[in-house]
mmCIF file of C-alpha atoms and ligand atoms in Angstrom:
data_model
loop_
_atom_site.group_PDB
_atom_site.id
_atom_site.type_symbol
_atom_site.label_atom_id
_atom_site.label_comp_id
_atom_site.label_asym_id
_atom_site.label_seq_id
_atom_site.Cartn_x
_atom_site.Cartn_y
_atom_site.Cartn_z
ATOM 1 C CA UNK A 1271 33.872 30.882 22.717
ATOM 2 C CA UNK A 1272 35.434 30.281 19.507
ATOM 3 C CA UNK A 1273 33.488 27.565 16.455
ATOM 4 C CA UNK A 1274 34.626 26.649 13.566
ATOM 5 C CA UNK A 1275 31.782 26.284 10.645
ATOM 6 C CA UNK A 1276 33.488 23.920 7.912
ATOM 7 C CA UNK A 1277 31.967 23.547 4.563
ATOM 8 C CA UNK A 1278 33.028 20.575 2.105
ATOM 9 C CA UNK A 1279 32.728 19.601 -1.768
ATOM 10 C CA UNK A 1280 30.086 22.078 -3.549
ATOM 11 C CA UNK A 1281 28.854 24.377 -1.105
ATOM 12 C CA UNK A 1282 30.836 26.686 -2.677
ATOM 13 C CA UNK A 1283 28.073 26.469 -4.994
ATOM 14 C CA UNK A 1284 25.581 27.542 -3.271
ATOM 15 C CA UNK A 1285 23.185 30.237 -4.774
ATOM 16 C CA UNK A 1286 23.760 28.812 -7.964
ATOM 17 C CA UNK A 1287 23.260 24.862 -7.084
ATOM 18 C CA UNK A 1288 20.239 22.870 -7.210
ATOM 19 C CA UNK A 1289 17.744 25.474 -5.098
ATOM 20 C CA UNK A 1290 15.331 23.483 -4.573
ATOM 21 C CA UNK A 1291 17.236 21.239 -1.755
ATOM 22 C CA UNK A 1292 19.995 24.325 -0.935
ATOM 23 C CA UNK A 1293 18.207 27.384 -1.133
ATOM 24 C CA UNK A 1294 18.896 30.450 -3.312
ATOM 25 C CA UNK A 1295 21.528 32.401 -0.330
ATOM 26 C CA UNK A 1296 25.249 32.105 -1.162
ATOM 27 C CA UNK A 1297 27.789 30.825 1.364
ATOM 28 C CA UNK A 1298 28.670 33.970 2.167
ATOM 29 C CA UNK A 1299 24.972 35.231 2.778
ATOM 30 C CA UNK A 1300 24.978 32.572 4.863
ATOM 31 C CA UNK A 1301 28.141 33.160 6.861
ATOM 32 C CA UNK A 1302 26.986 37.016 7.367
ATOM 33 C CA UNK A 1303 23.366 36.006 8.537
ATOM 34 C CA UNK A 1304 25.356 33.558 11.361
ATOM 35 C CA UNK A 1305 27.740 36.372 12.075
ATOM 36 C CA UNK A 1306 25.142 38.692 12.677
ATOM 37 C CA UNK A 1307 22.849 36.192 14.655
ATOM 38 C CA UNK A 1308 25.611 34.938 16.935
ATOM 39 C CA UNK A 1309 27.312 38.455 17.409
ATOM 40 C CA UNK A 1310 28.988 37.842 21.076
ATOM 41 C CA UNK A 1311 30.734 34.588 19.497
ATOM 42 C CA UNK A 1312 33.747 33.827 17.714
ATOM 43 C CA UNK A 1313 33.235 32.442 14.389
ATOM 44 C CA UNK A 1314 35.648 30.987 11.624
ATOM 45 C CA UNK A 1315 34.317 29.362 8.016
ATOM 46 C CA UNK A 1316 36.252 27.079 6.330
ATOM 47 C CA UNK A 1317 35.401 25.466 2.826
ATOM 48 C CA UNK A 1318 37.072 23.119 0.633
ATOM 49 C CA UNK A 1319 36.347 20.839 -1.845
ATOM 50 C CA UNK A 1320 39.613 18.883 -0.872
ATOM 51 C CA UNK A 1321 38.851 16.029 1.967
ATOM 52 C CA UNK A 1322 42.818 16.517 2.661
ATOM 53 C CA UNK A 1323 42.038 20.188 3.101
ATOM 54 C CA UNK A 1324 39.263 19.198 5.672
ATOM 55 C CA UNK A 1325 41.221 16.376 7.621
ATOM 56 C CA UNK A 1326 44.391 18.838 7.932
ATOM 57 C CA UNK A 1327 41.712 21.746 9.024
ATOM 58 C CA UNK A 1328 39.588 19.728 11.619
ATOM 59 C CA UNK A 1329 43.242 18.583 12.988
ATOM 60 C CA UNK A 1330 44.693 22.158 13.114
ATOM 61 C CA UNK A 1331 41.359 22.850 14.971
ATOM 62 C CA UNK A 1332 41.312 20.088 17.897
ATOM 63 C CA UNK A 1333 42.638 22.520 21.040
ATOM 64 C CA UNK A 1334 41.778 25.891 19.202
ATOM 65 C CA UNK A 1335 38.140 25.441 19.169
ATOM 66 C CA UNK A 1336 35.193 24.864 21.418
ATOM 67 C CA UNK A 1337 33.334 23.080 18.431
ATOM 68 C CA UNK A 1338 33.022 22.293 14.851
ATOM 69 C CA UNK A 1339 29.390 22.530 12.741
ATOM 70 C CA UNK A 1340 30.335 20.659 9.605
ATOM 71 C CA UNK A 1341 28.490 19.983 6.480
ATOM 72 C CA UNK A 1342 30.680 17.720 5.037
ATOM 73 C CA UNK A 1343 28.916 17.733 1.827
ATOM 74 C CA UNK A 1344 28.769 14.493 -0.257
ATOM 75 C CA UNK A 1345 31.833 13.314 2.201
ATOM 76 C CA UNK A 1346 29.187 12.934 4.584
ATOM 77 C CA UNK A 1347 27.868 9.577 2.546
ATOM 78 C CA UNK A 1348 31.656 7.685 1.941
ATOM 79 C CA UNK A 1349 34.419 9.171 3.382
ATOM 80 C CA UNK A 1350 36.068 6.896 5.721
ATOM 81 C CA UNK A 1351 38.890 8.991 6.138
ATOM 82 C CA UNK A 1352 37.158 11.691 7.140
ATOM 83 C CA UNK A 1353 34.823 10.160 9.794
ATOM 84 C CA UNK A 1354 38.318 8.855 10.981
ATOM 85 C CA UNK A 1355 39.596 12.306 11.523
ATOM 86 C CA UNK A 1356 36.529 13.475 13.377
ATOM 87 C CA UNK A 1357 36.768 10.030 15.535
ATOM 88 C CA UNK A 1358 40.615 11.123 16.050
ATOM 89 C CA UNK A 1359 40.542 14.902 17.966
ATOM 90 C CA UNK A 1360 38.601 16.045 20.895
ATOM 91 C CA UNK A 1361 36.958 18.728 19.477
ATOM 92 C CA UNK A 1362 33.137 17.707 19.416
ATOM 93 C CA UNK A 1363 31.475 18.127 15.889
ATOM 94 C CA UNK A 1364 28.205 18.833 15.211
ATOM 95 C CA UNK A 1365 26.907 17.149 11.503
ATOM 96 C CA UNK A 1366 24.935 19.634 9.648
ATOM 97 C CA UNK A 1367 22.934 19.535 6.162
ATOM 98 C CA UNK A 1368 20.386 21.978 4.452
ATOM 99 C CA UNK A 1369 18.521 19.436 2.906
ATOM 100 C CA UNK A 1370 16.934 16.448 4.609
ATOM 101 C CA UNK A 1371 18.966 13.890 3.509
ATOM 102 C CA UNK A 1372 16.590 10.900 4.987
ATOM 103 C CA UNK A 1373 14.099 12.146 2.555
ATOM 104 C CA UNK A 1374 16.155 12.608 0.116
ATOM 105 C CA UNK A 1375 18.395 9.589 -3.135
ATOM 106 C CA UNK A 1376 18.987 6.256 -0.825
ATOM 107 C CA UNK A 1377 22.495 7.463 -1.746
ATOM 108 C CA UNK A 1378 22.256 10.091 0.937
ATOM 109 C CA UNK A 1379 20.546 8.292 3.530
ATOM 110 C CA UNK A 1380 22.924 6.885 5.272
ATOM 111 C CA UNK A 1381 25.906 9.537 6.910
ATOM 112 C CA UNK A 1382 29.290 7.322 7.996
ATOM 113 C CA UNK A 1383 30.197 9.785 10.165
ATOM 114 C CA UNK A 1384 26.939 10.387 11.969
ATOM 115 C CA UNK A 1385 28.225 8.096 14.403
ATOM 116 C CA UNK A 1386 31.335 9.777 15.483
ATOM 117 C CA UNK A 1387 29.951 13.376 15.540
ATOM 118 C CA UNK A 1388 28.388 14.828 18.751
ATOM 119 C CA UNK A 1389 25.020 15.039 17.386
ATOM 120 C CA UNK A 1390 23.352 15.663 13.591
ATOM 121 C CA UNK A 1391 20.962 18.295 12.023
ATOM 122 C CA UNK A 1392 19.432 17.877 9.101
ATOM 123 C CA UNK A 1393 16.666 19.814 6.823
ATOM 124 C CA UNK A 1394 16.599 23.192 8.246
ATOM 125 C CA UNK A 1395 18.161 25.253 5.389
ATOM 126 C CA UNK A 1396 20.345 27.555 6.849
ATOM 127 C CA UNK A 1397 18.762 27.239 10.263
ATOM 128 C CA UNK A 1398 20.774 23.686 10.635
ATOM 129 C CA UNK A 1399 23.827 25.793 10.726
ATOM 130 C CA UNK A 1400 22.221 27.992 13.371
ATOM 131 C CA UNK A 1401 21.129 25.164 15.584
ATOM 132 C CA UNK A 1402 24.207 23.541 15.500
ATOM 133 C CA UNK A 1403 26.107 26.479 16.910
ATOM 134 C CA UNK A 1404 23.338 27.054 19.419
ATOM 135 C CA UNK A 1405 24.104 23.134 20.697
ATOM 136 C CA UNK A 1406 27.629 23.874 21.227
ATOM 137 C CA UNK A 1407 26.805 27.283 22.898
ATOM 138 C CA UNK A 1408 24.311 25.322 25.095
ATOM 139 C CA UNK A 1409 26.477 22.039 25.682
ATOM 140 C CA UNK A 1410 29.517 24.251 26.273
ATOM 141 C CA UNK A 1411 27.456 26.292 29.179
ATOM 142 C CA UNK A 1412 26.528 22.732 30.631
ATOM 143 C CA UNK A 1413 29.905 21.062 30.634
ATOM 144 C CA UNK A 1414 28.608 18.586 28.360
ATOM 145 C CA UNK A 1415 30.145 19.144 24.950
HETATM 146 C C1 DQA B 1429 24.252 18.308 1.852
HETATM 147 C C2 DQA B 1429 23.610 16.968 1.464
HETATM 148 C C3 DQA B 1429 24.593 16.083 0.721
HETATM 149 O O1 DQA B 1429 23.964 14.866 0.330
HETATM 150 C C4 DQA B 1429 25.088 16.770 -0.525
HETATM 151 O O2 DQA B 1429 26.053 15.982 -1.178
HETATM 152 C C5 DQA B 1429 25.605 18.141 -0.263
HETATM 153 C C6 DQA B 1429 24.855 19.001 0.649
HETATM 154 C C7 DQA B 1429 23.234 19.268 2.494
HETATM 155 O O3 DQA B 1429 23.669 20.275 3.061
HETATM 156 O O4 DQA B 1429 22.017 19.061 2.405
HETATM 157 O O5 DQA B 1429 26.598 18.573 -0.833
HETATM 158 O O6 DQA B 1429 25.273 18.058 2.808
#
């Protein structure tokens, strides 16, 4: 089982950006802590703050992967182009944030590409990532991803 955990604009940041909605771990921390958790699985981590680099990556990955968990960052809020991409390959993507972003500016409320992902996760800190490669694993198993 192979999944693909793509980060967009900022979350390079991490550790260092606004803790109170992100958390104090780095990316990396948080890529180790899902490598170790989901040991039998294989995992790739993509980040950019390009949403070229993300289209082109989410293309490259439609036939290579059993599923995507993306936090597309700020993306998630405007990019048209992007929730095009997702709506374009067969891959199923899982929306993920660390911070709640219904609670959150009225900016963030709304996600465009909510609708064209397989499901969204939001407010769990790092545990979003871990729950959205759980619902692949478990969606996968059942046929239904
Ligand atoms: C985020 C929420 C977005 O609104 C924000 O622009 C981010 C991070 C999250 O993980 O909570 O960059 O996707």
């Amino acid at each position: 089982m192979k999944i693909l955990i793509m980060n967009g604009p900022n979350l390079n940041m991490l550790g260092r950006r606004d803790p109170k909605h992100y958390g104090s771990q780095t990316l990396a921390e948080i890529y180790e802590k899902l490598k170790a958790r989901f040991g039998g699985i294989d995992l790739e981590f993509f980040q950019s703050n390009h949403e070229g680099g993300l289209i082109d990556r989410l293309h490259q990955a439609d036939g290579s992967f059993d599923g995507v968990v993306l936090n597309a960052g700020a993306l998630t809020h405007y990019s048209i182009a992007l929730r095009d991409a997702i709506d374009s390959v067969e891959v199923p993507v899982v929306e993920v944030h660390l911070s709640n972003i219904a609670a959150r500016e009225s900016f963030r409320n709304h996600s465009v590409i909510a609708p064209v992902c397989r499901g969204s996760i939001s407010g769990f800190g790092m545990q979003s990532y871990m729950l959205g490669i759980q619902a692949i694993i478990d969606l996968t198993a059942d046929g239904e991803a």
